[in-house]
PDB file of C-alpha atoms in Angstrom:
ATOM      1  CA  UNK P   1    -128.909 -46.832  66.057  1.00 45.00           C
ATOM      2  CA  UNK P   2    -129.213 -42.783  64.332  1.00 52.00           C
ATOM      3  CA  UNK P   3    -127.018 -40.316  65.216  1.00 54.00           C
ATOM      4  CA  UNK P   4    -129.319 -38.098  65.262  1.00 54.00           C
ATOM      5  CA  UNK P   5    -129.063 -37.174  68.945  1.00 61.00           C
ATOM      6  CA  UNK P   6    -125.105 -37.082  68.698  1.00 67.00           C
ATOM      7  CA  UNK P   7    -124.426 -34.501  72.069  1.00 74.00           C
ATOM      8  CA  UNK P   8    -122.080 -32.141  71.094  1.00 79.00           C
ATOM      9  CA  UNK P   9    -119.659 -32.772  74.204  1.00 74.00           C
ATOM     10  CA  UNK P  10    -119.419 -36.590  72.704  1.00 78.00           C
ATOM     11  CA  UNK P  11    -118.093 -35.099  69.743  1.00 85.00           C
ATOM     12  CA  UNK P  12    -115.885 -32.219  71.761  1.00 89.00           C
ATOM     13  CA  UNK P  13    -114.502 -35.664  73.089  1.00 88.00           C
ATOM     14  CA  UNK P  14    -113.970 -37.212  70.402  1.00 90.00           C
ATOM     15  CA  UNK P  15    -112.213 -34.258  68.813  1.00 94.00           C
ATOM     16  CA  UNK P  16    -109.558 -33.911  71.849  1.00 95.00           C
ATOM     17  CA  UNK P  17    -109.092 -37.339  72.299  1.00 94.00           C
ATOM     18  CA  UNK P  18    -107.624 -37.545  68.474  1.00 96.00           C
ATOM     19  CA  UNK P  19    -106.036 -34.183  69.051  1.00 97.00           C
ATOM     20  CA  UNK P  20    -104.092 -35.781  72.147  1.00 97.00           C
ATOM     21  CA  UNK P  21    -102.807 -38.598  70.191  1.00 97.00           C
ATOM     22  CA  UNK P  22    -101.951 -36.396  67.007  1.00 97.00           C
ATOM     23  CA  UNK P  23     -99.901 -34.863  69.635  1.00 98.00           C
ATOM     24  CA  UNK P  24     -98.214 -38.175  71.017  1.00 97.00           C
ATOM     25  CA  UNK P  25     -97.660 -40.005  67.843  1.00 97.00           C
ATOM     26  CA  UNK P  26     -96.113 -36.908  66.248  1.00 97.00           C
ATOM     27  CA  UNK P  27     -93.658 -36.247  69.299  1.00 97.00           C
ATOM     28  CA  UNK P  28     -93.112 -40.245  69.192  1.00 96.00           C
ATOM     29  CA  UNK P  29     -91.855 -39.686  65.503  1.00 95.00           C
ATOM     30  CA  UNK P  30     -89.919 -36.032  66.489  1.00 95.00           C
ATOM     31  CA  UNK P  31     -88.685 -37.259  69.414  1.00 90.00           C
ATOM     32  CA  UNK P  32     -85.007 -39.249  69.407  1.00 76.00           C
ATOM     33  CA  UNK P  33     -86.426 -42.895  68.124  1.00 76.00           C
ATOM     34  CA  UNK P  34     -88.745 -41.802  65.568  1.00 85.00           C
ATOM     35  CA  UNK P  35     -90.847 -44.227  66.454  1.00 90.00           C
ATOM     36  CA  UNK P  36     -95.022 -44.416  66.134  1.00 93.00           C
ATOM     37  CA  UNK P  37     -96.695 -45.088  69.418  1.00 95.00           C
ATOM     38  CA  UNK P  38    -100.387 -44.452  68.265  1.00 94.00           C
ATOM     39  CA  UNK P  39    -101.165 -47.036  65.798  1.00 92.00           C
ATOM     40  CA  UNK P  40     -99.060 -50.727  65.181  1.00 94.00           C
ATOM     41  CA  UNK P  41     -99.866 -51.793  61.348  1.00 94.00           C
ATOM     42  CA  UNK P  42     -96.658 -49.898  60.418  1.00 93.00           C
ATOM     43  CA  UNK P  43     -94.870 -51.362  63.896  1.00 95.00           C
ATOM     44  CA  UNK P  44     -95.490 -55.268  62.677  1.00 97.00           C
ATOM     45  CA  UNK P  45     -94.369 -54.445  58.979  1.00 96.00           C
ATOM     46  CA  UNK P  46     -91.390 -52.987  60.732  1.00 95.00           C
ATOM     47  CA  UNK P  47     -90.632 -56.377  63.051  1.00 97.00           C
ATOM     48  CA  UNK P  48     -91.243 -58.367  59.698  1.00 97.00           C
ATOM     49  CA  UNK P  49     -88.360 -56.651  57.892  1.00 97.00           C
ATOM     50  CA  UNK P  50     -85.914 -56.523  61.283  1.00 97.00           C
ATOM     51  CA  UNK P  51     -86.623 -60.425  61.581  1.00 97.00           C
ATOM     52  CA  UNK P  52     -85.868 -61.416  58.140  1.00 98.00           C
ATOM     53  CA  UNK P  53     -82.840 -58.883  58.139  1.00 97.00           C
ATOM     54  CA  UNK P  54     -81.288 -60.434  60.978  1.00 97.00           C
ATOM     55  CA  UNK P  55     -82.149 -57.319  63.171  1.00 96.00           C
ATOM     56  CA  UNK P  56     -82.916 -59.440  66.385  1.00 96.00           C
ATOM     57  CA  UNK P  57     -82.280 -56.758  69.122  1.00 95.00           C
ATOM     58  CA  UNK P  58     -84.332 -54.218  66.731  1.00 95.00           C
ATOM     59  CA  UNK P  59     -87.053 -56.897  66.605  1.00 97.00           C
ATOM     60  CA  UNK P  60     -87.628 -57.263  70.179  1.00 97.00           C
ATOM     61  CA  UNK P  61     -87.747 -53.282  70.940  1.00 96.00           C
ATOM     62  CA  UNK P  62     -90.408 -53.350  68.020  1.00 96.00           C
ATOM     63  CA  UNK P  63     -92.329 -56.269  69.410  1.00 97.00           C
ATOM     64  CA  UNK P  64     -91.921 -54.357  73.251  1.00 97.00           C
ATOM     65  CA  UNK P  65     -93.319 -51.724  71.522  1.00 97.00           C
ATOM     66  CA  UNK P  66     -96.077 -53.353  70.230  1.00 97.00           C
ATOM     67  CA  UNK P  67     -96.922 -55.382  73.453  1.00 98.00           C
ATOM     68  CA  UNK P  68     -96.930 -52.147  75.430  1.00 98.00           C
ATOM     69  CA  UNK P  69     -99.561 -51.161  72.953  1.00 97.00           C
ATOM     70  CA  UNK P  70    -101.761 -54.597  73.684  1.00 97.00           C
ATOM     71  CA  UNK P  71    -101.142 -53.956  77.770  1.00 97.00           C
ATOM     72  CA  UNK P  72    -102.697 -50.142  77.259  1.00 96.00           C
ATOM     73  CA  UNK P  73    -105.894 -51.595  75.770  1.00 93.00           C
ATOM     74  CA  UNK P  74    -105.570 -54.673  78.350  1.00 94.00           C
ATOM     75  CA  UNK P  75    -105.965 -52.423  81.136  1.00 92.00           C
ATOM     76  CA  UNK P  76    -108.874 -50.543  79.579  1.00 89.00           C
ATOM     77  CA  UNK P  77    -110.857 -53.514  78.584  1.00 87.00           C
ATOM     78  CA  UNK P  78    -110.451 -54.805  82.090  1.00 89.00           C
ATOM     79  CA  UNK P  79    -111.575 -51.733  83.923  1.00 85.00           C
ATOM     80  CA  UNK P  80    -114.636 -50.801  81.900  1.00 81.00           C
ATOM     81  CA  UNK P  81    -115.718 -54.275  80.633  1.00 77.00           C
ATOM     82  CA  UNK P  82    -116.655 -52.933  77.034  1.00 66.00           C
ATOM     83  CA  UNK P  83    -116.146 -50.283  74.757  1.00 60.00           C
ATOM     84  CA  UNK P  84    -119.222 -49.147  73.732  1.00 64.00           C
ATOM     85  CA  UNK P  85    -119.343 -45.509  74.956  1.00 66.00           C
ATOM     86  CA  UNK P  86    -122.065 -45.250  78.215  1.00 64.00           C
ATOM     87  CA  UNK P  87    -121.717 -42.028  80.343  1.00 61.00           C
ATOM     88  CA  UNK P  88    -121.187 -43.140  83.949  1.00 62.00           C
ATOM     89  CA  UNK P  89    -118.046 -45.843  82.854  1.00 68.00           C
ATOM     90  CA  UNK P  90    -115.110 -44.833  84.842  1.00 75.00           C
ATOM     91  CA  UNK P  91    -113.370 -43.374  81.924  1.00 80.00           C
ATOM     92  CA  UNK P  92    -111.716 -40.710  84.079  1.00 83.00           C
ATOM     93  CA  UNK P  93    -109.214 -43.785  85.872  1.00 87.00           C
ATOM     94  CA  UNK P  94    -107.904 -44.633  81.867  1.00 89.00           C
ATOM     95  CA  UNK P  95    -107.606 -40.925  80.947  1.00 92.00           C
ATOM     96  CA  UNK P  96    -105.467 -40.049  84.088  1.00 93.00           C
ATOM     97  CA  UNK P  97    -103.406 -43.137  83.682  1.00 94.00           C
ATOM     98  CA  UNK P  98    -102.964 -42.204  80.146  1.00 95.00           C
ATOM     99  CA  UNK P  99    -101.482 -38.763  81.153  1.00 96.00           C
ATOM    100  CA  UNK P 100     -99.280 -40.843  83.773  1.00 97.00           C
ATOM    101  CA  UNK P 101     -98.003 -42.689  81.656  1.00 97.00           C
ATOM    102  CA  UNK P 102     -96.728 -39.910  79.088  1.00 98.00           C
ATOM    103  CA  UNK P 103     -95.669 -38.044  82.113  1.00 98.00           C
ATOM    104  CA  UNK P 104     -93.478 -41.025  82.825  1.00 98.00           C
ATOM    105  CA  UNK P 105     -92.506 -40.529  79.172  1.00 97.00           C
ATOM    106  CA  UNK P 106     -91.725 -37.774  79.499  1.00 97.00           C
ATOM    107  CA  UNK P 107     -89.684 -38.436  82.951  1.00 97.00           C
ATOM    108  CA  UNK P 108     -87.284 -40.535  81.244  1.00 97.00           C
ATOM    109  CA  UNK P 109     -86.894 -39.637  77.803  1.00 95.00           C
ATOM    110  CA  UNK P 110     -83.632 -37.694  78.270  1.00 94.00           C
ATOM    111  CA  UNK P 111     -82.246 -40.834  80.296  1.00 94.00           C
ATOM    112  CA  UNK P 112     -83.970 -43.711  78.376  1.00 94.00           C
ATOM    113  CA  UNK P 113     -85.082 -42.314  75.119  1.00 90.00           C
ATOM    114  CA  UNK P 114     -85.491 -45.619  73.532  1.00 88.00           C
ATOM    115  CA  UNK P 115     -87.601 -47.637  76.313  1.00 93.00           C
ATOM    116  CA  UNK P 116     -89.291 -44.551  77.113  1.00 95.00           C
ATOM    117  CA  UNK P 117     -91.522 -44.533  74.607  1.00 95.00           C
ATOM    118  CA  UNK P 118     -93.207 -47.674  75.642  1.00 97.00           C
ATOM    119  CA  UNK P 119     -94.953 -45.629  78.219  1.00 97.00           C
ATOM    120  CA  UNK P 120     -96.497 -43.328  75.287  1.00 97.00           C
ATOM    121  CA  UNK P 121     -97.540 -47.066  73.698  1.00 97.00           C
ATOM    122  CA  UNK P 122     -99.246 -48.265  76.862  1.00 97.00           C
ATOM    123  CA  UNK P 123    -100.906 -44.358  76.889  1.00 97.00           C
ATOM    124  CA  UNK P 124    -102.088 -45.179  73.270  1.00 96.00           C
ATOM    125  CA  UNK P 125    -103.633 -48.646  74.058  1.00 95.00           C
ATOM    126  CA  UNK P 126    -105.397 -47.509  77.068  1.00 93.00           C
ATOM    127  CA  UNK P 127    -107.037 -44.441  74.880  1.00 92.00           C
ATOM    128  CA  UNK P 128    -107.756 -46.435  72.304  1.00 89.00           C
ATOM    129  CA  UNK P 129    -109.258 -49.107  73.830  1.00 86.00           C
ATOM    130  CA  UNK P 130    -111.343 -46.637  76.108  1.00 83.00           C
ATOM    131  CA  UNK P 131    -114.377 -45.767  73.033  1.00 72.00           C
ATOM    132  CA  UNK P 132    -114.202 -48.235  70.005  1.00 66.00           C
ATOM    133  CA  UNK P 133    -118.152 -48.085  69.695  1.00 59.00           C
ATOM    134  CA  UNK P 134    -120.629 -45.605  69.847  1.00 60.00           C
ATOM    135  CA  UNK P 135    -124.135 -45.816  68.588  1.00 58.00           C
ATOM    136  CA  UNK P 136    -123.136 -48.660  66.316  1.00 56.00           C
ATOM    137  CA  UNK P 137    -119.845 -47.023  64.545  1.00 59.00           C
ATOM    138  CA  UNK P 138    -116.485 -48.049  65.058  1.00 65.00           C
ATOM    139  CA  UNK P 139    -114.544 -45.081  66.623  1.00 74.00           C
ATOM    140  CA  UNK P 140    -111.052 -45.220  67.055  1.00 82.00           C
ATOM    141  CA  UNK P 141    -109.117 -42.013  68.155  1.00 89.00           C
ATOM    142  CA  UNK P 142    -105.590 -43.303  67.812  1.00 91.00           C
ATOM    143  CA  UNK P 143    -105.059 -44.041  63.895  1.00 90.00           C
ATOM    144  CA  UNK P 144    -107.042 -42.936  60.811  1.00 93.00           C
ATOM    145  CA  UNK P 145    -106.684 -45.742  58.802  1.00 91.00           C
ATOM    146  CA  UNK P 146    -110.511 -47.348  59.357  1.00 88.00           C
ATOM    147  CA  UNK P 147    -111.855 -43.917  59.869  1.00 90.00           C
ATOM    148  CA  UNK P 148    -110.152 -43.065  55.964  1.00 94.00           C
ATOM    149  CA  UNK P 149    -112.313 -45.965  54.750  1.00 93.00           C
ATOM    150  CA  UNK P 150    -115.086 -45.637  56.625  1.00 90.00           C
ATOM    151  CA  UNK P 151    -115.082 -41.705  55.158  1.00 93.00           C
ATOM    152  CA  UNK P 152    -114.796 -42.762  51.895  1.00 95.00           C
ATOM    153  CA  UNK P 153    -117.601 -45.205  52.146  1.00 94.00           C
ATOM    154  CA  UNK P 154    -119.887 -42.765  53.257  1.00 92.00           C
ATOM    155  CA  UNK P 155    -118.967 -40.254  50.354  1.00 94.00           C
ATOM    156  CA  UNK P 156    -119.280 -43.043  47.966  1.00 96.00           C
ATOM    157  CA  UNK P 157    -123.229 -43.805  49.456  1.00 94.00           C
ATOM    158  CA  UNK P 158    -123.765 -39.918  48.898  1.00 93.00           C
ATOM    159  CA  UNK P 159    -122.235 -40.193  45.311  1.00 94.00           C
ATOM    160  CA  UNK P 160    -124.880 -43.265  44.333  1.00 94.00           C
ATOM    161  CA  UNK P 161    -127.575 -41.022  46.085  1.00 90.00           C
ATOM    162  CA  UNK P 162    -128.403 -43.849  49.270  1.00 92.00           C
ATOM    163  CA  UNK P 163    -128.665 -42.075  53.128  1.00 90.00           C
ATOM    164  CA  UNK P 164    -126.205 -41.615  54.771  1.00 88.00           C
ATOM    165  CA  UNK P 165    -125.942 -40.239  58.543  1.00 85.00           C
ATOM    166  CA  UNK P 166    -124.180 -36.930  58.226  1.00 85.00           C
ATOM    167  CA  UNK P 167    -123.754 -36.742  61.946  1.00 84.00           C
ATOM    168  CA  UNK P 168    -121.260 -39.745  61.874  1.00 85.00           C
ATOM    169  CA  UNK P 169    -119.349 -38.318  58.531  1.00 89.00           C
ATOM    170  CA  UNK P 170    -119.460 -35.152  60.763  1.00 90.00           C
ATOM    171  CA  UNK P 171    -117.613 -37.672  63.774  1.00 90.00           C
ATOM    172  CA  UNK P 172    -115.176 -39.098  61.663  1.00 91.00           C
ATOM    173  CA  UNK P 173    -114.139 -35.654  60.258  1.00 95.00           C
ATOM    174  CA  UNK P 174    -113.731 -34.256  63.862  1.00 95.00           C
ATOM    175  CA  UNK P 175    -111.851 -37.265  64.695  1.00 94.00           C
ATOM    176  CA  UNK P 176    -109.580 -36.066  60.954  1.00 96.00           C
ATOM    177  CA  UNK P 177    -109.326 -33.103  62.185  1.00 97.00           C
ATOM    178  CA  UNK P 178    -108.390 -33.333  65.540  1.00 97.00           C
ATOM    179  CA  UNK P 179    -105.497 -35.906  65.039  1.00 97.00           C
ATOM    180  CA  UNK P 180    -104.189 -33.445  62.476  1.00 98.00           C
ATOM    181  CA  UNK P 181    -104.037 -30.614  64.196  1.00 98.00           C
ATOM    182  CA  UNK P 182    -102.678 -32.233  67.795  1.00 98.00           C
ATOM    183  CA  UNK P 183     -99.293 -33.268  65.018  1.00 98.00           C
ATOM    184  CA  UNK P 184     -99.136 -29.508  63.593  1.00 98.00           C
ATOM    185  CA  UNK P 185     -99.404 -27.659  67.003  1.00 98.00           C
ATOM    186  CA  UNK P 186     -96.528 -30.141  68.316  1.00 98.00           C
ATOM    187  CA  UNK P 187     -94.650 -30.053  65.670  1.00 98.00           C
ATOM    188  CA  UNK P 188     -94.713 -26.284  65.895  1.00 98.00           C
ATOM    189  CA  UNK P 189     -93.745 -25.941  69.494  1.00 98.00           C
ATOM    190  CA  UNK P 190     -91.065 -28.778  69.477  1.00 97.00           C
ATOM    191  CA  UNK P 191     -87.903 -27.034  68.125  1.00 97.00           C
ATOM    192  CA  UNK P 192     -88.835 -24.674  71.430  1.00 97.00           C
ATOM    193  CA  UNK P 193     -89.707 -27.430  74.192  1.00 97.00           C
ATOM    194  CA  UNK P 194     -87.947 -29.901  72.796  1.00 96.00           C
ATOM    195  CA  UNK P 195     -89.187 -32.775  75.185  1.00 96.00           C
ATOM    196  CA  UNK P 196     -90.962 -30.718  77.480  1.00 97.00           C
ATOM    197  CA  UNK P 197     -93.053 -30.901  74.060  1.00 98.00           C
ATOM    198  CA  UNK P 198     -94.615 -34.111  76.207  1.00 98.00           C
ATOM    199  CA  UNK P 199     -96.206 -32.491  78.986  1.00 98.00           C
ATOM    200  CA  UNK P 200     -98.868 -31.104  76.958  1.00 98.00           C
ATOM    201  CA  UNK P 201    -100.474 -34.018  76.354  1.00 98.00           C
ATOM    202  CA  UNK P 202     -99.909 -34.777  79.707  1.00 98.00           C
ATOM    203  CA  UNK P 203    -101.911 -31.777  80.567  1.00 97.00           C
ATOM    204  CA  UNK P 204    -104.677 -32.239  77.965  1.00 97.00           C
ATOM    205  CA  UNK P 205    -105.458 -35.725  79.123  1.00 95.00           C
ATOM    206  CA  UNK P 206    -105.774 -34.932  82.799  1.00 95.00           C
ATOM    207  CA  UNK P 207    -108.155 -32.324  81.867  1.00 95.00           C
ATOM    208  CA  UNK P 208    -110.671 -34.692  79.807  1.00 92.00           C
ATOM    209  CA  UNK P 209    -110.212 -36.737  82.848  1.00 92.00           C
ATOM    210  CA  UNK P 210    -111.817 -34.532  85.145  1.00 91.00           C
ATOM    211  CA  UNK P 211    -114.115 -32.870  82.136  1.00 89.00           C
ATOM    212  CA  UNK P 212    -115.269 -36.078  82.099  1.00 84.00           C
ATOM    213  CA  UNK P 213    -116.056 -36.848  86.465  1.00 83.00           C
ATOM    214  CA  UNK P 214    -117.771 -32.996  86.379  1.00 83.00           C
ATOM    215  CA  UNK P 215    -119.644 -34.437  83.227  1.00 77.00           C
ATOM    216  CA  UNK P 216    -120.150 -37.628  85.337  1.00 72.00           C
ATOM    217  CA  UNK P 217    -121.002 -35.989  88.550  1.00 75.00           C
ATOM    218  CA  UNK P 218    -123.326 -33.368  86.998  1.00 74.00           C
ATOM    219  CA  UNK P 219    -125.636 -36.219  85.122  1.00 68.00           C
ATOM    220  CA  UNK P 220    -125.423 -37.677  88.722  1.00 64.00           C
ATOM    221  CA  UNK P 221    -126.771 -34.808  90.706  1.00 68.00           C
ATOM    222  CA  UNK P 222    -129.583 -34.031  88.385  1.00 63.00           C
ATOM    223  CA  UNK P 223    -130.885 -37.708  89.360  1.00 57.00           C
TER     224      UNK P 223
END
């Protein structure tokens, strides 16, 4: 299906979504543990070397971690039933969970740095799980490494002179873009907020939450 009628707030989405877990994953790897919380490939190469290094109690935090990942994305597969993007899917419920959660990060960080940071996992899951398809693309907002190859792909189709759908290489780029810029704008602000670093995610994903119901309602009224 063309992207050729790509709206512009599904991209503004798209863009804030990856911004919000630039943020998280770069104040997961600031932040006491230095520990990833967006994306898991590193995570299981991690749990393989604790295992065969005898790191048991390392091992289990790691495999916590990553099963707080797999609960996020439970969650959102079991409230929306599918995650092809469709306006009128109660994303809003995920996205102000998501912020909970962090918030709860957040909460306990100081007291609990280590198990704390399952919450920003669960977060993760749950956003990531929320959009994985639109229009026949695979979108995810949480890691890069797909969108990377799927990039590349694209460039390589342009090089040999086939089609290619410059709205989606436009997607994926926002997507880039966004997850960059959430890591530089926390990473700039944390040696002044230190943890309090957190609550801006926090605040960014309870706004897309209720971006998204006026979104929701508006479509709504019009009908």
């Amino acid at each position: 299906m063309p992207f050729q009628t790509l709206p512009v707030w599904v991209q503004l989405g798209a863009f804030f979504l990856a911004f919000n877990a630039g943020m998280v994953n770069a104040l997961g790897l600031l932040s006491i543990w230095h520990q990833t919380v967006s994306h898991m490939t590193g995570n299981v190469s991690m749990l393989a070397i604790a295992i065969v290094h005898g790191q048991f109690i390392h091992a289990l935090y790691i495999i916590c971690v990553i099963l707080s990942f797999v609960l996020g994305s439970l969650y959102s597969g079991y409230l929306l039933g599918s995650s092809h993007f469709q306006l009128g899917r109660r994303y809003g419920i995920p996205l102000s969970l998501s912020g909970l959660c962090i918030f709860l990060c957040w909460l306990f960080i100081p007291y609990y740095p280590r198990y704390a940071l399952l919450w920003a996992c669960v977060a993760m899951g749950m956003q990531n799980a929320m959009v994985s398809h639109y229009k026949g693309a695979i979108i995810r907002t949480t890691h890069l490494t797909g969108l990377l190859t799927d990039l590349g792909l694209n460039f390589g189709y342009l090089l040999r002179g086939l089609p290619v759908e410059k709205r989606r290489i436009m997607l994926l780029l926002l997507i880039l873009i966004g997850f960059l810029c959430g890591g530089i704008l926390v990473t700039w602000l944390y040696p002044y907020l230190n943890l309090h670093t957190f609550l801006i995610p926090v605040f960014l994903s309870l706004t897309m939450s209720l971006t998204y119901w006026a979104l929701y309602l508006r479509k709504h009224l019009h009908h």
